Coordinates of N, CA and C in Angstrom, one line a residue:
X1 N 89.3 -98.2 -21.9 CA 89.7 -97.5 -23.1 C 89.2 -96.0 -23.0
X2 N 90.1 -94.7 -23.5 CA 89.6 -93.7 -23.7 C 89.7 -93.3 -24.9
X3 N 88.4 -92.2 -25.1 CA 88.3 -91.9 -26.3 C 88.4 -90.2 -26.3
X4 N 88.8 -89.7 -27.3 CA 88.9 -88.0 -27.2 C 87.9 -87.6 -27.9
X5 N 87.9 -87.2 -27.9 CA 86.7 -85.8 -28.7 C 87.7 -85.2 -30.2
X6 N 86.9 -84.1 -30.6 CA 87.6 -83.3 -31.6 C 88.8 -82.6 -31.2
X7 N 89.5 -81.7 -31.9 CA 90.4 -81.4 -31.1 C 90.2 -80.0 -31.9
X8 N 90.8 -78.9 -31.3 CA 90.6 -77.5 -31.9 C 91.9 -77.4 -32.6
X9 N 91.9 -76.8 -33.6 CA 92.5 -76.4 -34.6 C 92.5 -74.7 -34.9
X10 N 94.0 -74.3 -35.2 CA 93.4 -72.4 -35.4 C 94.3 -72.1 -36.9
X11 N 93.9 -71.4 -37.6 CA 94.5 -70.8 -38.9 C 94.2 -69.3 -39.0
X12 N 95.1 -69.3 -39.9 CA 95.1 -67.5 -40.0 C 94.1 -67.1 -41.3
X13 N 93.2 -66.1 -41.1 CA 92.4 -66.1 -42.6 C 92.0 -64.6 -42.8
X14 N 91.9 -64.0 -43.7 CA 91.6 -63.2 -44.5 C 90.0 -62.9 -44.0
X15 N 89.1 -61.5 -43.4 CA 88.5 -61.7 -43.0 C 87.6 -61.1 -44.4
X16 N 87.8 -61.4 -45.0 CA 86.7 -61.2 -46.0 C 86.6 -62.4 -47.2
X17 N 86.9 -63.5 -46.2 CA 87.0 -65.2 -46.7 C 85.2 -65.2 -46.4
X18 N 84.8 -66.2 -47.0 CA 83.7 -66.9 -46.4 C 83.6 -66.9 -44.7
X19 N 84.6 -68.3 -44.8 CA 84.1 -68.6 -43.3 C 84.5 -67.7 -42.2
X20 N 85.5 -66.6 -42.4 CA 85.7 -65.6 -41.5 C 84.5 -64.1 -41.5
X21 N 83.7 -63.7 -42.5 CA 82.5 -63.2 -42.6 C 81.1 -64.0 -42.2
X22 N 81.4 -65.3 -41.8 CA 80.1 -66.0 -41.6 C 80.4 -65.6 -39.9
X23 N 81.4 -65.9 -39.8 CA 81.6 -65.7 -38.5 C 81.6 -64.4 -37.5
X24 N 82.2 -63.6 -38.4 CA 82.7 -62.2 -37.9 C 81.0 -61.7 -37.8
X25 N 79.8 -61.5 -39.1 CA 78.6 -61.5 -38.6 C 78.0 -61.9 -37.3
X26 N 78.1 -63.6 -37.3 CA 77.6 -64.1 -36.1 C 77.9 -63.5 -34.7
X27 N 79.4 -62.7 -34.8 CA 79.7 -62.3 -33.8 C 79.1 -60.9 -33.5
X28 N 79.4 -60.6 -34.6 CA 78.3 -59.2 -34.4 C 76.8 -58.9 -34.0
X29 N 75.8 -59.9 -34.6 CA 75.0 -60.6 -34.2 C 75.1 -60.5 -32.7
X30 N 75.7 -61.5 -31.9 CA 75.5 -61.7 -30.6 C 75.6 -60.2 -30.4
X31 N 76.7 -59.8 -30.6 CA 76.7 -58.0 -29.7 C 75.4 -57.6 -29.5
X32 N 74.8 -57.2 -30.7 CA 74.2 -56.4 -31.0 C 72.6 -57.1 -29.8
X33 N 72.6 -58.2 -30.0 CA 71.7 -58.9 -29.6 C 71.7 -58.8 -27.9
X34 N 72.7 -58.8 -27.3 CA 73.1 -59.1 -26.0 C 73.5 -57.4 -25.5
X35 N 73.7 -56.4 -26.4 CA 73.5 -54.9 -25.7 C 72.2 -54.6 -26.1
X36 N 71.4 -54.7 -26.9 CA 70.0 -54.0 -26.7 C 68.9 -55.4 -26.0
X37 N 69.4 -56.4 -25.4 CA 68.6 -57.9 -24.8 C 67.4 -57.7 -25.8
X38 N 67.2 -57.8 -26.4 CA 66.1 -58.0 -27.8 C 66.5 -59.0 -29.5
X39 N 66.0 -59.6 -29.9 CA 66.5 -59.6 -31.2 C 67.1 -58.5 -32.3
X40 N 67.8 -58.7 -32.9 CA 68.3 -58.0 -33.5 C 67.6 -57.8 -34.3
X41 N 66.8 -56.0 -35.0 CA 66.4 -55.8 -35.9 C 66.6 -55.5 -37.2
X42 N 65.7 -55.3 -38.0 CA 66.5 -55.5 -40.0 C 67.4 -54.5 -39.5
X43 N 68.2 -54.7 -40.4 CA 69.4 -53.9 -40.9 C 70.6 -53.7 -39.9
X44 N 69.8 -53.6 -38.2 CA 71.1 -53.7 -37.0 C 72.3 -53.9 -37.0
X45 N 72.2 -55.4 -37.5 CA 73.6 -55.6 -37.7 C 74.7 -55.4 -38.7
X46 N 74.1 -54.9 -39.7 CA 75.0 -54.7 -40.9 C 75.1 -53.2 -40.7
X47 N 74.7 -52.3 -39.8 CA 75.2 -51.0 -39.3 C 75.9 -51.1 -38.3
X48 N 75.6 -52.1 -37.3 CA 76.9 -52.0 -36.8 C 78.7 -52.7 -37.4
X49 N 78.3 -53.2 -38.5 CA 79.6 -54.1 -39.0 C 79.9 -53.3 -39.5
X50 N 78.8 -52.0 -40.6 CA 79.9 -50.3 -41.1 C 80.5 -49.7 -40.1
X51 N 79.9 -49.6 -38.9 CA 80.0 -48.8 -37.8 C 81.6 -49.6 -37.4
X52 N 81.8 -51.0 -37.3 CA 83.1 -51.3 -36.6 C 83.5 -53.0 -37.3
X53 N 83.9 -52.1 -38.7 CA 84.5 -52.9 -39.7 C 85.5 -54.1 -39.2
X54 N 86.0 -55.2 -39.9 CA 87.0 -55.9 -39.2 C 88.4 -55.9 -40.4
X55 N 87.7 -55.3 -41.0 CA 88.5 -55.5 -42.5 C 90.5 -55.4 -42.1
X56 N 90.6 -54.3 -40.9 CA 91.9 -54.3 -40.6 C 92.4 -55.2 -39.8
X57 N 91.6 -56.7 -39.9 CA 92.3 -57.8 -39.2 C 92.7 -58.6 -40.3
X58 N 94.1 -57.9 -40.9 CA 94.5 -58.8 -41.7 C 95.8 -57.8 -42.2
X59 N 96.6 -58.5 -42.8 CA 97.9 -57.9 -43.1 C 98.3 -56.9 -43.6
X60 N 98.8 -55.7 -43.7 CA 99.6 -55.6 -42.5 C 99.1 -54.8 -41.0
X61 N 98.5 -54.5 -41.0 CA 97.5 -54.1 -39.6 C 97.0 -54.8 -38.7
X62 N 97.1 -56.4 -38.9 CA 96.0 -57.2 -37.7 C 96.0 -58.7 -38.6
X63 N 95.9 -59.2 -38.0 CA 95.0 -60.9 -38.1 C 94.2 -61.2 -38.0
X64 N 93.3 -62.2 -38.6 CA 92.4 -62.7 -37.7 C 92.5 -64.6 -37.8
X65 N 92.3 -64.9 -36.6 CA 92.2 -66.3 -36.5 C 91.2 -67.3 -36.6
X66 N 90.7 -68.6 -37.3 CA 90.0 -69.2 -36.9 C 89.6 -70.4 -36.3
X67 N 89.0 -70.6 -35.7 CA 89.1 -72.1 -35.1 C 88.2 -73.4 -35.2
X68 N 88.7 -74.4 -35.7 CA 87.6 -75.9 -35.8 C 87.8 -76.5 -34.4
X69 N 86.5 -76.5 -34.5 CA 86.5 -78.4 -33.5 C 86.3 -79.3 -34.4
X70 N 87.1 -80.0 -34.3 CA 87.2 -80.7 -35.4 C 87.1 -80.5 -37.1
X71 N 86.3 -80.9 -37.5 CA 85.8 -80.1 -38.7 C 84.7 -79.1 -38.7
X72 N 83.9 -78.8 -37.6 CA 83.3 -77.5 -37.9 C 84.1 -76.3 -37.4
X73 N 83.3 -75.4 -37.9 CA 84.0 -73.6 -38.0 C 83.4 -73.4 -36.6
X74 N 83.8 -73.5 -35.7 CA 83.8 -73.0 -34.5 C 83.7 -71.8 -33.4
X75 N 85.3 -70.5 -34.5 CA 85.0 -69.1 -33.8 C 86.2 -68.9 -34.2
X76 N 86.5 -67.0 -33.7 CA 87.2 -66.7 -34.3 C 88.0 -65.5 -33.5
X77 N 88.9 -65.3 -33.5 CA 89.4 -63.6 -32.8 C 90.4 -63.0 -33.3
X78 N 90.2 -61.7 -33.2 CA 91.5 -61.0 -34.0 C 92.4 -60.1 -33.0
X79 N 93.4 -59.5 -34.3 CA 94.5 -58.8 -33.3 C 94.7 -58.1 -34.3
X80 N 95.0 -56.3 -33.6 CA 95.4 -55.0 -34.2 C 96.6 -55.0 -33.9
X81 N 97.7 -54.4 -34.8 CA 98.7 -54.3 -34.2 C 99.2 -52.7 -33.7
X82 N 99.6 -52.5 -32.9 CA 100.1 -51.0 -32.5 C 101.5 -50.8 -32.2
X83 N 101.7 -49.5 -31.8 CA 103.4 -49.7 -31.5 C 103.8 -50.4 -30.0
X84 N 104.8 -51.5 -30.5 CA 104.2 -52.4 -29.2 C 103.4 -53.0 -28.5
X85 N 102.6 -53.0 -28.8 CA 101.7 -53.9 -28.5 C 100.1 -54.1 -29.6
X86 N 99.6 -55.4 -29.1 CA 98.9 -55.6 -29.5 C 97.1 -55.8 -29.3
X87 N 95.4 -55.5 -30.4 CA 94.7 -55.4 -29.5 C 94.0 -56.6 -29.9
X88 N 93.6 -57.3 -29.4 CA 92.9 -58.2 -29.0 C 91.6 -58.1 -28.9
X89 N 90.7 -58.6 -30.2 CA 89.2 -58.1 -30.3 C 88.5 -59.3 -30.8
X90 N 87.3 -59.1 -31.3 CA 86.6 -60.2 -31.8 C 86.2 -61.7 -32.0
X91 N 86.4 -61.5 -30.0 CA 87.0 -63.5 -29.6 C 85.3 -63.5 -29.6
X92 N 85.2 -64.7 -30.6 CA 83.8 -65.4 -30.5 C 84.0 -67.2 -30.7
X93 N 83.2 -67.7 -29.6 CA 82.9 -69.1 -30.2 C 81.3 -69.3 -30.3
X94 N 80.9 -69.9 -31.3 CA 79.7 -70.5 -31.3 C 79.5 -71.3 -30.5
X95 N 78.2 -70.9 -29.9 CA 77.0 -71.7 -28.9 C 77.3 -72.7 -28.8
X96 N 77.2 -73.5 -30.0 CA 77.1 -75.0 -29.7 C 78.7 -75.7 -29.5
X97 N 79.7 -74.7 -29.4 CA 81.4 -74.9 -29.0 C 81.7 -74.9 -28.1
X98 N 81.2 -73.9 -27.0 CA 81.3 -73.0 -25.9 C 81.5 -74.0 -24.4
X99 N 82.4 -73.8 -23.8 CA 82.6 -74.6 -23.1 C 83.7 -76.3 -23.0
X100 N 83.9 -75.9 -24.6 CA 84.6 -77.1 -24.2 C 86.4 -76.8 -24.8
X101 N 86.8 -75.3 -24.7 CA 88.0 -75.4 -24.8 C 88.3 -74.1 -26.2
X102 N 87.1 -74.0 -26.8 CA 87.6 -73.0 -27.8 C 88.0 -71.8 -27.5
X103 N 87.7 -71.2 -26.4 CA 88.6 -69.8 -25.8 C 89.6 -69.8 -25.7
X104 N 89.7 -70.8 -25.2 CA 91.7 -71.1 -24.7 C 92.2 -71.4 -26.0
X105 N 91.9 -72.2 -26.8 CA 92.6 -72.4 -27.8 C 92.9 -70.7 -28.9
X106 N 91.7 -70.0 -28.9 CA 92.0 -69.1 -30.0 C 93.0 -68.1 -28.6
X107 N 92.5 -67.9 -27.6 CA 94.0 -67.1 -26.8 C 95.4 -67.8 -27.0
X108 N 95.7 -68.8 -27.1 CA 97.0 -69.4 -26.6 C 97.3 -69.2 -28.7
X109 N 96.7 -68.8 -29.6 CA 96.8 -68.8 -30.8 C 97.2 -67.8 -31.2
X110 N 96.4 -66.4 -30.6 CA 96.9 -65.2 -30.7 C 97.7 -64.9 -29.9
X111 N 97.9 -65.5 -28.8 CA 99.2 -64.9 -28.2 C 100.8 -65.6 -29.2
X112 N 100.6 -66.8 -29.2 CA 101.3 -67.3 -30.3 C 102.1 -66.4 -31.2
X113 N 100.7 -65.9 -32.0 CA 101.5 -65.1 -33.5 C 101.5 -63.8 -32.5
X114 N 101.0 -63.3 -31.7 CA 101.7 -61.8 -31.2 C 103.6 -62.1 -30.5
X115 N 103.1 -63.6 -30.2 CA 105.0 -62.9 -29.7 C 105.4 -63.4 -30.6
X116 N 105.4 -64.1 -32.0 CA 106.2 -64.5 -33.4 C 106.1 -63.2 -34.0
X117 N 105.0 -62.1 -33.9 CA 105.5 -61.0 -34.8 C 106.7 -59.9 -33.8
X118 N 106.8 -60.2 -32.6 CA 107.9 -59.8 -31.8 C 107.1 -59.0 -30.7
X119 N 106.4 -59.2 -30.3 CA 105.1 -57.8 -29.4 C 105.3 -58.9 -28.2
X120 N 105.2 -58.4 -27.3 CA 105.2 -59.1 -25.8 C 103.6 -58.6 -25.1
X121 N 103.1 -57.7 -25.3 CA 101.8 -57.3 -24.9 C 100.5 -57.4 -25.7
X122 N 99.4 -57.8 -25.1 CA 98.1 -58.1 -25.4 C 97.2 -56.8 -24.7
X123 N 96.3 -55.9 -25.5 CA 95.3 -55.3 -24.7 C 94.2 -56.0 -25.1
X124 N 92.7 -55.6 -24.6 CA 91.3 -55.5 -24.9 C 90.7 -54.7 -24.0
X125 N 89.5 -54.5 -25.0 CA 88.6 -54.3 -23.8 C 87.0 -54.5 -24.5
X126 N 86.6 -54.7 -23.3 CA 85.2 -55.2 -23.1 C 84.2 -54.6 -22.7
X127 N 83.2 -55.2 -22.3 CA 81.4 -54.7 -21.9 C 81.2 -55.3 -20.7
X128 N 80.8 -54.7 -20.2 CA 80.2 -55.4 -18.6 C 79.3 -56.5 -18.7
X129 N 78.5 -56.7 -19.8 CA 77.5 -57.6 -19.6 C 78.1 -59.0 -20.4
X130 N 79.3 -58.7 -20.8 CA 80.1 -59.9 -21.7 C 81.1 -60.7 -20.5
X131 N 80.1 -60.9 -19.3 CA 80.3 -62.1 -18.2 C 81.6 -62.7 -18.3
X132 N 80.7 -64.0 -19.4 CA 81.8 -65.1 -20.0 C 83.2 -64.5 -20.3
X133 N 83.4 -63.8 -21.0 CA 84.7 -63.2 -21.8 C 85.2 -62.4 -20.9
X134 N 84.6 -61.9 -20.2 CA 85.9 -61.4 -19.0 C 86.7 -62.0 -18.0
X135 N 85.2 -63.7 -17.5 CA 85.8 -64.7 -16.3 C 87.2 -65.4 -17.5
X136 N 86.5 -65.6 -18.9 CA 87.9 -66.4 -19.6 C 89.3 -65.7 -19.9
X137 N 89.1 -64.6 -19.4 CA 90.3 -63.6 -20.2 C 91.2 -63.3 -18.9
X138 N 90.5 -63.3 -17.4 CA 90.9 -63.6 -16.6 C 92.3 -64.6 -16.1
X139 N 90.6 -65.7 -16.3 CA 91.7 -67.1 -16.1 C 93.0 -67.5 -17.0
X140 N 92.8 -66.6 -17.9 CA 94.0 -67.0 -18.8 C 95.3 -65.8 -18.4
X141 N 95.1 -64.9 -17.3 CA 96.2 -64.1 -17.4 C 96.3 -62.3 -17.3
X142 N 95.2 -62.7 -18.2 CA 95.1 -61.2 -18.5 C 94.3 -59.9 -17.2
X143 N 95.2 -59.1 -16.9 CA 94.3 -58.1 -15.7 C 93.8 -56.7 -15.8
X144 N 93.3 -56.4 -15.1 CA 92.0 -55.7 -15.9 C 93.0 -54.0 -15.7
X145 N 92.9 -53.4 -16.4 CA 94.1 -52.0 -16.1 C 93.2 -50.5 -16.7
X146 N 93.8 -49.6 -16.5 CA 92.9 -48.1 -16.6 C 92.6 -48.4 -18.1
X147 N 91.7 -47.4 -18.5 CA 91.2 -47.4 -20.2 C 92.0 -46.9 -20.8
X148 N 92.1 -47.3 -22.5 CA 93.2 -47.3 -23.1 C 92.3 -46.8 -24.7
X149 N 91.2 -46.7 -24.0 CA 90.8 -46.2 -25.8 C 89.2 -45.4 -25.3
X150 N 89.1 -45.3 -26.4 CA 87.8 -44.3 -26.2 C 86.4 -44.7 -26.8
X151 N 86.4 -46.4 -26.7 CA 84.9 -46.9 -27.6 C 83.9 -47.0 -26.8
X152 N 82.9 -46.2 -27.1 CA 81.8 -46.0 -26.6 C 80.9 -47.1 -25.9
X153 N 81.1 -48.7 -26.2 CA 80.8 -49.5 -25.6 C 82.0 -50.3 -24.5
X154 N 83.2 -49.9 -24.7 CA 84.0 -50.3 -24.1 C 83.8 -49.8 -22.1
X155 N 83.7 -51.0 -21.4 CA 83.4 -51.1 -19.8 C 84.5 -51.2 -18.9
X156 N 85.7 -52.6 -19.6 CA 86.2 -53.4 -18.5 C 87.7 -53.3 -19.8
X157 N 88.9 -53.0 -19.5 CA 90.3 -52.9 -19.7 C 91.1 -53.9 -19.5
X158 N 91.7 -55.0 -20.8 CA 93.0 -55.6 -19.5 C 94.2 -55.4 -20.6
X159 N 94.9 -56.2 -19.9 CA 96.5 -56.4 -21.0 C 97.4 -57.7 -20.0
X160 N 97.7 -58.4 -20.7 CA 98.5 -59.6 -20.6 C 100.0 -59.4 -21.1
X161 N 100.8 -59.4 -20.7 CA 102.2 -59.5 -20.7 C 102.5 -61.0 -21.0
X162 N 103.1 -61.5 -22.1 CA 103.6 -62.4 -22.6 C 104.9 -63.0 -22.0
X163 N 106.0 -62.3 -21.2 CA 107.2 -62.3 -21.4 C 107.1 -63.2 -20.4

């Protein structure tokens, strides 16, 4: 007999819901934590959430997605929209998720609603020391191309073609 596990689930939410601010912190959190390798100190993180708000992941500007394994809140990523294309930010899954499928599920979710709002292209970009998120953004497609913005933490470029 086989048995399955939970299964991932993704919805669209309002990032100044609960569970998308529980989350969108956590995410920030890790940033902040994982570019200065130290804990994060008072106030750190709520300067950098003024410093790179998410509030424009949500209608009409951007989305944000979230994901269960099963019934827990799992992680989350969003999308900006531009002319033609789209950016691709804020993919986080919790520690205790990691590994068993929630990456893929929130990419195959945003790509989803980018080509239902009619966009065929996906950018991002990333940090060098964000390993994980560059081998998963890989495997899924996406290649790494010249820089496309000017954020001062930004390292590693890609964009994924949907069509």
């Amino acid at each position: 007999m086989t048995t399955t596990g939970p299964t991932w689930t993704t919805s669209v939410s309002r990032p100044d819901q609960p569970d998308a601010v529980l989350l969108l912190r956590e995410y920030m959190t890790e940033m902040v934590v994982r570019h200065h390798r130290r804990p994060a100190l008072p106030g750190e993180v709520d300067k950098a959430l003024a410093e790179m708000p998410g509030d424009d992941l949500a209608h009409p500007s951007g989305l944000l997605v979230l994901a269960h394994h099963g019934a827990d809140l799992a992680g989350c990523a969003g999308l900006r929209w531009h002319a033609g294309w789209a950016e691709l930010t804020r993919v986080f899954v919790r520690p205790a998720h990691r590994g068993g499928g929630g990456g893929a599920a929130l990419l195959t979710a945003v790509e989803q609603r980018t080509r239902a709002a009619g966009t065929d292209v996906i950018r991002l970009d990333t940090r060098a020391d964000l390993v994980e998120a560059r081998a998963l953004y890989a495997r899924h497609g996406y290649v790494e191309i010249p820089a496309y913005s000017q954020d001062p933490y930004a390292e590693h470029w890609f964009e994924k073609r949907l069509r």
